[in-house]
CSV table of C-alpha atoms and ligand atoms in Angstrom, one decimal:
chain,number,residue,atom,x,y,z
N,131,UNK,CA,15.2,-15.3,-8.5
N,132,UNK,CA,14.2,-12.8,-10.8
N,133,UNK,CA,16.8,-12.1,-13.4
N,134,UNK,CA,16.0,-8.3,-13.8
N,135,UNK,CA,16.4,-7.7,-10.8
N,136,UNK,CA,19.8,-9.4,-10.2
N,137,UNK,CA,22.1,-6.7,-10.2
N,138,UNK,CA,19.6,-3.5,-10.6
N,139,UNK,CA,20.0,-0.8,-8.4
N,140,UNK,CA,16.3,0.1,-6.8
N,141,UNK,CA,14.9,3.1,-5.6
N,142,UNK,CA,11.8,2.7,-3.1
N,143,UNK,CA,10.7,6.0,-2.0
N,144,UNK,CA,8.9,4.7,1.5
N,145,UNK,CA,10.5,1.9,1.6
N,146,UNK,CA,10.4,2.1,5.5
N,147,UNK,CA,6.6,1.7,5.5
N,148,UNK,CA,4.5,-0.9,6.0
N,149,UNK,CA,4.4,-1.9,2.4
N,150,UNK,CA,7.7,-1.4,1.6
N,151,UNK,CA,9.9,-2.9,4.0
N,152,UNK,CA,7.9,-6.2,2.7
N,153,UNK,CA,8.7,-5.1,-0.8
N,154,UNK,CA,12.3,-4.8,0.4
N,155,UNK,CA,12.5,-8.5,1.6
N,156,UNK,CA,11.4,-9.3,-1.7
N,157,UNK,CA,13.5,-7.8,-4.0
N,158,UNK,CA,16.5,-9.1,-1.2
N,159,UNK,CA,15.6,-12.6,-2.7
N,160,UNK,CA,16.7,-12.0,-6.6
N,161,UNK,CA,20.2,-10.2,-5.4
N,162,UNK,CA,20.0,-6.8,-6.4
N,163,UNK,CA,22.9,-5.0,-6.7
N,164,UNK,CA,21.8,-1.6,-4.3
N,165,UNK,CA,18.3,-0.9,-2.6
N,166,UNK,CA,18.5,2.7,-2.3
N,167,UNK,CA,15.3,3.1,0.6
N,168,UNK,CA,14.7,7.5,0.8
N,169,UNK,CA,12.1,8.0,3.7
N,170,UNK,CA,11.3,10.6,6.3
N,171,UNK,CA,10.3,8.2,8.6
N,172,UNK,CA,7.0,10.4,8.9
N,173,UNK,CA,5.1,7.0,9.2
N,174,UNK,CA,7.9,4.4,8.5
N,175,UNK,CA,10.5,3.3,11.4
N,176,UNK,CA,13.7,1.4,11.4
N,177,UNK,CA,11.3,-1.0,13.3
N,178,UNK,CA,9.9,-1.9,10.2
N,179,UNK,CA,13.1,-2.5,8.5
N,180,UNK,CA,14.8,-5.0,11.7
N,181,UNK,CA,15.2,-7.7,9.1
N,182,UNK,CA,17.5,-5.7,6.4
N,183,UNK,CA,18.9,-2.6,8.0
N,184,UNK,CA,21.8,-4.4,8.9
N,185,UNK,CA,22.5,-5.6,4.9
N,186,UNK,CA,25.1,-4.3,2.9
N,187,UNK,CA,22.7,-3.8,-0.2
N,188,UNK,CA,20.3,-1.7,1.4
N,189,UNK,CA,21.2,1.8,2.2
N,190,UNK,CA,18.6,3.6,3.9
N,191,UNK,CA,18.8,7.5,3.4
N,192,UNK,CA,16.7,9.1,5.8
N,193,UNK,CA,14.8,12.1,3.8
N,194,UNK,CA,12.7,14.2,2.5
N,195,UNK,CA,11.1,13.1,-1.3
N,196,UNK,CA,10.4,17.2,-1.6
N,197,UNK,CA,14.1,17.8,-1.4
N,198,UNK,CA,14.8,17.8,-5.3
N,199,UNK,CA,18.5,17.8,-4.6
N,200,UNK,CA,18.2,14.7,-3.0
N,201,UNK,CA,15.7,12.8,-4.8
N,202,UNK,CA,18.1,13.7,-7.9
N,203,UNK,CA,21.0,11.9,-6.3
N,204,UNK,CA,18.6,9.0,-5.4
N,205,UNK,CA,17.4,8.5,-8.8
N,206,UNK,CA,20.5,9.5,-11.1
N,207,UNK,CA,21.6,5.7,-10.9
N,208,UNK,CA,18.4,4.0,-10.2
N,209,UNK,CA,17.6,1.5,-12.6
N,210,UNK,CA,14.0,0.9,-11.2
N,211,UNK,CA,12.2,3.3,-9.2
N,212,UNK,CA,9.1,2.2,-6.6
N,213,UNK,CA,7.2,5.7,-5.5
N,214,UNK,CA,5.9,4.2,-2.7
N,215,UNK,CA,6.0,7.9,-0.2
N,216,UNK,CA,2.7,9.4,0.2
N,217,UNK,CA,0.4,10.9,3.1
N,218,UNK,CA,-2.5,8.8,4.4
N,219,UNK,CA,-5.8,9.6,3.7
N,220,UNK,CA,-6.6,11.2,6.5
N,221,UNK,CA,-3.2,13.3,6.8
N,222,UNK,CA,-4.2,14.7,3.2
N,223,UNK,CA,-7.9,15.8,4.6
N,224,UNK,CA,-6.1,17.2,7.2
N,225,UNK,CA,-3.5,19.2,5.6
N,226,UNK,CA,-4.2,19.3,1.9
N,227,UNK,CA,-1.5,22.0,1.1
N,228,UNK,CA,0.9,19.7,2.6
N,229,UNK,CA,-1.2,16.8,0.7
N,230,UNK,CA,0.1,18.4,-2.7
N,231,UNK,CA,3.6,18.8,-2.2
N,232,UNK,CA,3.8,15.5,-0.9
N,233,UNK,CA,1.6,13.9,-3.5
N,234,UNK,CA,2.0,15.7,-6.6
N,235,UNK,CA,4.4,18.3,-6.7
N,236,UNK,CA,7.0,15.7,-5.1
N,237,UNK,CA,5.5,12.9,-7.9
N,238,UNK,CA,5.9,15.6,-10.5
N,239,UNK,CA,9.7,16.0,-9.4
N,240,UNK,CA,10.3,12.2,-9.5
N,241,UNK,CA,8.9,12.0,-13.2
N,242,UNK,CA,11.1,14.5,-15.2
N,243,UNK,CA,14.2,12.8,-13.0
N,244,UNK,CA,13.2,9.4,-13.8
N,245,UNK,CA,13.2,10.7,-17.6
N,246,UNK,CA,16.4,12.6,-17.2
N,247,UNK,CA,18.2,9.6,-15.8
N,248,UNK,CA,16.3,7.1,-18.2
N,249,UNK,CA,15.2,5.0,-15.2
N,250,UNK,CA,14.3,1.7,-17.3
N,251,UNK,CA,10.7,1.4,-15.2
N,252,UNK,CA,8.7,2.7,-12.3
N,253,UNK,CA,6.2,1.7,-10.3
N,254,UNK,CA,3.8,3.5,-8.8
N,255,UNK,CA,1.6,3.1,-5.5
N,256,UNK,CA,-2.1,4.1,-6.2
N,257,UNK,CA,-4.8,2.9,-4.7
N,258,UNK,CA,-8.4,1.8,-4.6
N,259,UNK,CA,-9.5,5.1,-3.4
N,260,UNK,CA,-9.7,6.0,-7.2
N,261,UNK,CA,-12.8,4.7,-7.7
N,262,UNK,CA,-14.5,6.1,-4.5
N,263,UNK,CA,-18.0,4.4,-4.3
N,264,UNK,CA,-17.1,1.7,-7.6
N,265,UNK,CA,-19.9,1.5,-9.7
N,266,UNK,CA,-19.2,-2.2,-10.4
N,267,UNK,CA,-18.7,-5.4,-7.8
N,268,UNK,CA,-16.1,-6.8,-8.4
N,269,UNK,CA,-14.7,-3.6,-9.6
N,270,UNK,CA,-12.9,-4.0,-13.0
N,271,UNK,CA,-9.7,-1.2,-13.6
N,272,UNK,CA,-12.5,0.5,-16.4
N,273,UNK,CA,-14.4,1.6,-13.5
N,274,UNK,CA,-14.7,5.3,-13.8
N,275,UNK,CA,-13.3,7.8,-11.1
N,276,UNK,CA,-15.8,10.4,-11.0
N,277,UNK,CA,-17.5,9.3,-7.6
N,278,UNK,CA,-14.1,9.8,-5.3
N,279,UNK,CA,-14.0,12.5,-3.3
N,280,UNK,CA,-11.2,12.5,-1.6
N,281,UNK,CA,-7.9,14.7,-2.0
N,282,UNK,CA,-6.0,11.5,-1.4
N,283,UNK,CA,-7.8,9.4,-4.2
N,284,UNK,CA,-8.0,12.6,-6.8
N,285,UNK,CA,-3.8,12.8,-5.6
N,286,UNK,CA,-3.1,8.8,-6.7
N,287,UNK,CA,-5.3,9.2,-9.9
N,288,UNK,CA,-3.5,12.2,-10.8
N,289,UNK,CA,-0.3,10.4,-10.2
N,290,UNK,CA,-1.4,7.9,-12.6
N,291,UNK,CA,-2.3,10.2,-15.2
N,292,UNK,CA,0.9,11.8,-14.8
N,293,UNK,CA,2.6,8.6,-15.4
N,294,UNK,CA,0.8,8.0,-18.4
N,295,UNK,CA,1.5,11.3,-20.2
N,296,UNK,CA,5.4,10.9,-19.7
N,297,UNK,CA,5.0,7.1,-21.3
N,298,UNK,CA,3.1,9.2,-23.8
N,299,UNK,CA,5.3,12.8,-24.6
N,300,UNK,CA,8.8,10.8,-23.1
N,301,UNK,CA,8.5,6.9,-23.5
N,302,UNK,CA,9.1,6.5,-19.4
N,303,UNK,CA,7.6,3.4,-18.3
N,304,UNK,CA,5.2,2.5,-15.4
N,305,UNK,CA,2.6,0.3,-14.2
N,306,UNK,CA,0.3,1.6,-11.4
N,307,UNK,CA,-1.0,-0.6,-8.8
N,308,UNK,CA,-4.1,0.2,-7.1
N,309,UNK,CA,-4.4,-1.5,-3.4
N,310,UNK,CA,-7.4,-2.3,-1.7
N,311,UNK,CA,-7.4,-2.7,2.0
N,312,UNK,CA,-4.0,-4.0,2.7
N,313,UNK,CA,-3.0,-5.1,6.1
N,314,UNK,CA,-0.4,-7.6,7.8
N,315,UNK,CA,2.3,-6.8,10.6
N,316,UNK,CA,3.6,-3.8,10.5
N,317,UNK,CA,0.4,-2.0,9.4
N,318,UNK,CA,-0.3,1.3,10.5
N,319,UNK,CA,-2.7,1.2,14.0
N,320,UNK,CA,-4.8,4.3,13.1
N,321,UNK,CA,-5.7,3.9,9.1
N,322,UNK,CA,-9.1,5.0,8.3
N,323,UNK,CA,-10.0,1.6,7.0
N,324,UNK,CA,-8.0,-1.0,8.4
N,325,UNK,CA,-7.4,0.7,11.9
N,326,UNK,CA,-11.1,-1.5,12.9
N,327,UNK,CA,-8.3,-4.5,13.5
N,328,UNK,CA,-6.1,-3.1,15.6
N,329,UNK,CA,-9.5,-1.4,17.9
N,330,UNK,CA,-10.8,-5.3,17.8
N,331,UNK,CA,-7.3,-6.7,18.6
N,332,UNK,CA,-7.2,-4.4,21.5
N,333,UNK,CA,-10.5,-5.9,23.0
N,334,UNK,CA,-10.0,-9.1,22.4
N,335,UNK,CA,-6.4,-8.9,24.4
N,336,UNK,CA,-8.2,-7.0,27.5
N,337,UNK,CA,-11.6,-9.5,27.4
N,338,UNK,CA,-13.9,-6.3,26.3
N,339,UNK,CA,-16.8,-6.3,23.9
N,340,UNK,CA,-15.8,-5.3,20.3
N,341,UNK,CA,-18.0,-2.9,18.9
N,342,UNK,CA,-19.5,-2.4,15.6
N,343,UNK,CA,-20.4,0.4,14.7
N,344,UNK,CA,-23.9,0.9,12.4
N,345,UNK,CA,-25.1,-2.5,11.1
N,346,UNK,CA,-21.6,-4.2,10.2
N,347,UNK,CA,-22.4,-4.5,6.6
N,348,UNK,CA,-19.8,-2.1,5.5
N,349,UNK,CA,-17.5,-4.0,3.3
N,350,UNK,CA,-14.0,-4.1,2.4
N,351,UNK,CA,-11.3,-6.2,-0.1
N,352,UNK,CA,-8.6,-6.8,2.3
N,353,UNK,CA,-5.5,-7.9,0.7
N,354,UNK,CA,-2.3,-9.7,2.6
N,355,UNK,CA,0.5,-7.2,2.5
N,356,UNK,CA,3.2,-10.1,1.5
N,357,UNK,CA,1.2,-10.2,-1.5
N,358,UNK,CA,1.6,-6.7,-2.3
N,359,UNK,CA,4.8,-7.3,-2.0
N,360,UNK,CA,4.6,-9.7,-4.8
N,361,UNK,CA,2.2,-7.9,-6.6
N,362,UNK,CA,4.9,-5.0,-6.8
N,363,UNK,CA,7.8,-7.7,-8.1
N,364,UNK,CA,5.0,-8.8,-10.6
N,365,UNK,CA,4.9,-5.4,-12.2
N,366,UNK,CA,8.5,-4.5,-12.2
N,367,UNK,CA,9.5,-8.0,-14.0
N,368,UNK,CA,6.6,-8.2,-16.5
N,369,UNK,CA,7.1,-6.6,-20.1
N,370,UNK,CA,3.9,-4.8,-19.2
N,371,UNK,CA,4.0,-1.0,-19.6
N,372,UNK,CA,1.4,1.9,-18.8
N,373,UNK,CA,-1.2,0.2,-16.9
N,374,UNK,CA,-2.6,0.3,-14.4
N,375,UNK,CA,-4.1,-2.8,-12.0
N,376,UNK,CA,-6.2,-3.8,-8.9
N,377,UNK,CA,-4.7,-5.4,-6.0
N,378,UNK,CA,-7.1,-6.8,-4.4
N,379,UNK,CA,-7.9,-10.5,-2.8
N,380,UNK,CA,-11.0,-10.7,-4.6
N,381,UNK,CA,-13.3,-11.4,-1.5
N,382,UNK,CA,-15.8,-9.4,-0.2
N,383,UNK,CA,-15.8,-9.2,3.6
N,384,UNK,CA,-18.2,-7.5,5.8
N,385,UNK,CA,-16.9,-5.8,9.3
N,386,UNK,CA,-19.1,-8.3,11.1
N,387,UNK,CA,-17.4,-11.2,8.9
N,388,UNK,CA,-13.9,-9.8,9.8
N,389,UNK,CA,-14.8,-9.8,13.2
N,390,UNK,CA,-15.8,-13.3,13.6
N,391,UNK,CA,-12.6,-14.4,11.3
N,392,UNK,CA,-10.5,-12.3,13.5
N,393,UNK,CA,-12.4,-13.4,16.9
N,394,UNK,CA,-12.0,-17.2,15.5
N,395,UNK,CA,-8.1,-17.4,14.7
N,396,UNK,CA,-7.6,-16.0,18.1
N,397,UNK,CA,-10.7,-18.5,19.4
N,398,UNK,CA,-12.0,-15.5,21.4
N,399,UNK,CA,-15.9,-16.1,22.6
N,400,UNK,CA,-16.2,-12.3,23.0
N,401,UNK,CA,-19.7,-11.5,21.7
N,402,UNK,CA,-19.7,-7.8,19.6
N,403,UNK,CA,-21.4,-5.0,20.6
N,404,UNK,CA,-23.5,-2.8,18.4
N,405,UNK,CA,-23.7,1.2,18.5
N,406,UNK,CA,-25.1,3.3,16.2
N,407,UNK,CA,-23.2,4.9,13.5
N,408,UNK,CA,-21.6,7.8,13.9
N,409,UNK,CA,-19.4,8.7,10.9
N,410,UNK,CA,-20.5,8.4,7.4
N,411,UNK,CA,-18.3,6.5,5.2
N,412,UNK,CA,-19.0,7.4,1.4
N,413,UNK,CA,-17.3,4.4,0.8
N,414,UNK,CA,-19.7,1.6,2.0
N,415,UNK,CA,-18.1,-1.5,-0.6
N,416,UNK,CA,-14.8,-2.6,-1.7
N,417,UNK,CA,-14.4,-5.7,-4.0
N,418,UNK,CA,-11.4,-5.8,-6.4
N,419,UNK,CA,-11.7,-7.5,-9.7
N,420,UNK,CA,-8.1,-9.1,-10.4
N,421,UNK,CA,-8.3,-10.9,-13.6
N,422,UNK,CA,-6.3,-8.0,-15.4
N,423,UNK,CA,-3.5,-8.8,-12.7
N,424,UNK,CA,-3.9,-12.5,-13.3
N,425,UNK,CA,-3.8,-12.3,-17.1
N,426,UNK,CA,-1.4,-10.0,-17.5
N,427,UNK,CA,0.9,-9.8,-14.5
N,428,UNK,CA,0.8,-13.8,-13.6
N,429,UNK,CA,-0.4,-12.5,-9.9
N,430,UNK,CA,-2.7,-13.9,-7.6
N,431,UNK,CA,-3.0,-13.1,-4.0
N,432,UNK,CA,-1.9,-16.5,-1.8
N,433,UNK,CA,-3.0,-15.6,1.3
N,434,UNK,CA,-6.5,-16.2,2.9
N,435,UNK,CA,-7.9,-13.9,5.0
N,436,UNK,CA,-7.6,-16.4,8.5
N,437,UNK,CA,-3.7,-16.6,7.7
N,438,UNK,CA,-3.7,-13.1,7.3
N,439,UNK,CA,-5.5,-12.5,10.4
N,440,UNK,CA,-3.5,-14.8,12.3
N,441,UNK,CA,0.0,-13.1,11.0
N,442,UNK,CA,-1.7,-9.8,12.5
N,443,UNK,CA,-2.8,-11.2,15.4
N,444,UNK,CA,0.7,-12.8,16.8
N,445,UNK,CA,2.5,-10.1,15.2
N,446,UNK,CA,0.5,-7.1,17.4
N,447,UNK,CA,-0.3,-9.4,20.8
N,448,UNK,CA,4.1,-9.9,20.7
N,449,UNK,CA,4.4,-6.0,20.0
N,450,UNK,CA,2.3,-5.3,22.6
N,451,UNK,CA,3.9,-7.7,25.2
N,452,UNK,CA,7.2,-6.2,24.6
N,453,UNK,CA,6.6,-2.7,24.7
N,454,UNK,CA,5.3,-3.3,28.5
N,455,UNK,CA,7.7,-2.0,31.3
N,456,UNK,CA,9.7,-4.7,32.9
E,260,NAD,N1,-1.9,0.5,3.2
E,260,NAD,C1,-2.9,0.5,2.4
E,260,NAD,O1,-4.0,-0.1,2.7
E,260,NAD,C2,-2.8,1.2,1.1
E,260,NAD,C3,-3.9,1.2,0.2
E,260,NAD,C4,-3.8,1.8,-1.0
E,260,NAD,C5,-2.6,2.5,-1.4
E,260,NAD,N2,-1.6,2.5,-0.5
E,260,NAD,C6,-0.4,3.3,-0.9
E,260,NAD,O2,0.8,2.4,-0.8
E,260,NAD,C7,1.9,3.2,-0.5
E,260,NAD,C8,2.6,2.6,0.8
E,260,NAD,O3,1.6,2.6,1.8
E,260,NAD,P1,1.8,2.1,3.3
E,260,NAD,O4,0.6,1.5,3.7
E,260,NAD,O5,3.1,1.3,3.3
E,260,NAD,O6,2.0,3.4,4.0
E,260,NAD,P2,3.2,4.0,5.0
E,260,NAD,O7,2.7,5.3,5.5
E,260,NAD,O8,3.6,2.9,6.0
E,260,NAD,O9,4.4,4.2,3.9
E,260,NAD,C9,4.6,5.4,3.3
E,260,NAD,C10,6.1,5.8,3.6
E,260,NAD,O10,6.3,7.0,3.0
E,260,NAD,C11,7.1,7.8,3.9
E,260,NAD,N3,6.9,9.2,3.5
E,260,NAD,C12,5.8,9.9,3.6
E,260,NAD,N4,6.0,11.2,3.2
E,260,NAD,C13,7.3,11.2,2.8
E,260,NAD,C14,8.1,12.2,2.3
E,260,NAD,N5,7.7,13.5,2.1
E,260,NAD,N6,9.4,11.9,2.0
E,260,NAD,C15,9.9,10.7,2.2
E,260,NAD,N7,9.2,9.7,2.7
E,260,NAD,C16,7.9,10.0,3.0
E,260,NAD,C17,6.5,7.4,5.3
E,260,NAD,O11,7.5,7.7,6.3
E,260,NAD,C18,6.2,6.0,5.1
E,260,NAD,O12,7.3,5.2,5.6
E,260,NAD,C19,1.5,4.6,-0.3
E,260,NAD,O13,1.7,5.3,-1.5
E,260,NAD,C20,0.0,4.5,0.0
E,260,NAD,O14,-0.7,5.6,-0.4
E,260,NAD,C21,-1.6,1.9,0.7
C-alpha cells in the first residue's frame, strides 16, 4: 500500500494496453480514489482490462488523447498523470503525420494541461528506442541518442525533452521511463521486436520448425511486463523528479537463446530452422543498465526470463484454445 496513492485520482492515457491494464492492477492495490483510463482502443481492448472493468474506481473513457476538450476534462482533477498512448513503431513509419499528432502534438497538449491543472507528477512512457544502436553494453541512461533513426524513438525522446523543459520554465514534474523489450500476456502479437514469440509460439502449438532468421545472434533486453508495472509505481511514489531511467531486466539474450528458453518451459523438442536474413534491423543489441533505477527508484526487475516465458506461454496457448469454434 502505497500511501500516495491512497486516495489520488490517476490518469493513464492507454491504460487499456498491454502495459497499462498491468499498471491498472497495480495502482488497484494501494486504493486510489478514481483511475480515470482515456484510450481509443486503437491497440488496447476491454479484453485487456477483464480483471477491473467491472470496479467502481476505474472509469474507462473510451477516446481520443487528440481531442483537447477531452483530455482537459481528464486531466483537470488528475492528481497523477501516466502518458502511456502512443503509436507502435511500425504504425509511426507507416504514417508519420499521424505519428506526430499522436506523439507530440497530443504530448504537447497534455503538458500545458498538466501545468494548468497543477497535476502533482507525471509519468511518462519512453522507450529504449532512444538510443537506437547504444553505444555502450549494458547501456547506461548517459548514452547519447544520436544513432536512432526512427520517427518513433526521435517522438519518445522529444517527449522527454519536452518534459524536462516544463520541470524547467513551469516546475511540472516527471520521470521518464525508457522500456526495453517488454513482453507478458496481453502483449501485442505483431510488435517489431517481440512479435518473434508469438511466430515461435505458433510453431511450437502446430509441431512446425521455428525459424530463425540470419545467424540468431540478434539480441534483446526483454523485461517482464508485471515489472513495468512496478517500475511505473516506483516512479510515481519516489521523491525523484526529471529523470529519466532504463527499464530493463539487465540480461542479454540472443534470439537463438530465447528460443531454447521458450522451447524449454514448454519442453518442446522442435529443432529451429535457419533462413537467411531478410530484413535489416539497425538495431542488432539491447542490454539495459538499471543501476540508476536500483539506486534511485528502489526497483529491480523480479521476474526471470523462464517465468516470464512460461506466463506467455499458458497465457497465449488458453487464448488460442478459446477463440476456436465450438
Ligand atoms: N511494449 C514495449 O515493448 C514498449 C517498449 C518501449 C516503450 N513502450 C511504450 O509504452 C507505452 C505502452 O505500450 P504498450 O506496449 O502497452 O502498447 P499498447 O499499444 O498496448 O498501449 C498503448 C495504448 O494507447 C492507446 N492509444 C494509441 N493512440 C491513442 C490515442 N490517440 N488516443 C488514446 N489512446 C490511444 C492504444 O489503444 C493502446 O491501448 C507506449 O507509450 C509505448 O510506446 C512500450
Amino acid at each position: 500500500m502505497h500511501k500516495k496513492i491512497q486516495n489520488s485520482r490517476i490518469l493513464i492515457t492507454g491504460g487499456a494496453g498491454f502495459i497499462g491494464s498491468y499498471l491498472v492492477e497495480e495502482l488497484l492495490k494501494s486504493s486510489p480514489a478514481k483511475i480515470i483510463i482515456l484510450d481509443n482502443l486503437v491497440r488496447g481492448s476491454f479484453e485487456n482490462m477483464n480483471s477491473f472493468i467491472g470496479n467502481s474506481t476505474v472509469e474507462f473513457i473510451e477516446g481520443d488523447i487528440r481531442d483537447a476538450a477531452l483530455l482537459e476534462r481528464c486531466i483537470a482533477d488528475a492528481d497523477y498523470v501516466f502518458h502511456m498512448a502512443a503509436l507502435r513503431i511500425n504504425a509511426c513509419a507507416a504514417n508519420p503525420k499521424e505519428g506526430f499528432e499522436v506523439m507530440l502534438r497530443a504530448t504537447f497538449e497534455l503538458a500545458e494541461l498538466c501545468v494548468k491543472y497543477k497535476v502533482k507528477k507525471l509519468i511518462y512512457s519512453s522507450s529504449a528506442s532512444v538510443y537506437g544502436l547504444a553505444q555502450h553494453f549494458p547501456t547506461p541512461e548517459t548514452d547519447n541518442p544520436y544513432d536512432n533513426q526512427t520517427f518513433y524513438g526521435g517522438a519518445k525522446l522529444w517527449g522527454e525533452q519536452l518534459f524536462r523543459s516544463y520541470k524547467f520554465m513551469y516546475g511540472l514534474d516527471y520521470v521518464a521511463l525508457r522500456y526495453f523489450n517488454v513482453y507478458g500476456p496481453r502483449m501485442d502479437t505483431d510488435g517489431k521486436y517481440t512479435e518473434v514469440m508469438i511466430r515461435w509460439l505458433d510453431c511450437i502449438r502446430d509441431g512446425n520448425s521455428p525459424l530463425i532468421y540470419g545467424d540468431g545472434s540478434t539480441s534483446m533486453d526483454f523485461v517482464y511486463v508485471r515489472d513495468v508495472a512496478k517500475a511505473n509505481v516506483a516512479a510515481l511514489v519516489s521523491e525523484v523528479t526529471d529523470q529519466a531511467f532504463n527499464v530493463g531486466n539487465c540480461e542479454e539474450t540472443s534470439l537463438k537463446q530465447l528460443l531454447e528458453a521458450l522451447l524449454k518451459v514448454n519442453k518442446s523438442a522442435l529443432i529451429p530452422a535457419y533462413r537467411e536474413e531478410n530484413t535489416v534491423n539497425p538495431v542488432s543489441r539491447r542490454l539495459a543498465d538499471n543501476r540508476k533505477a536500483k539506486e534511485l527508484l528502489h526497483f529491480e526487475p523480479t521476474f526471470t526470463l523462464e517465468e516470464g516465458l512460461s506466463e506467455l506461454s499458458q497465457w497465449y496457448f488458453e487464448k488460442k484454445t478459446s477463440a476456436l469454434p465450438i
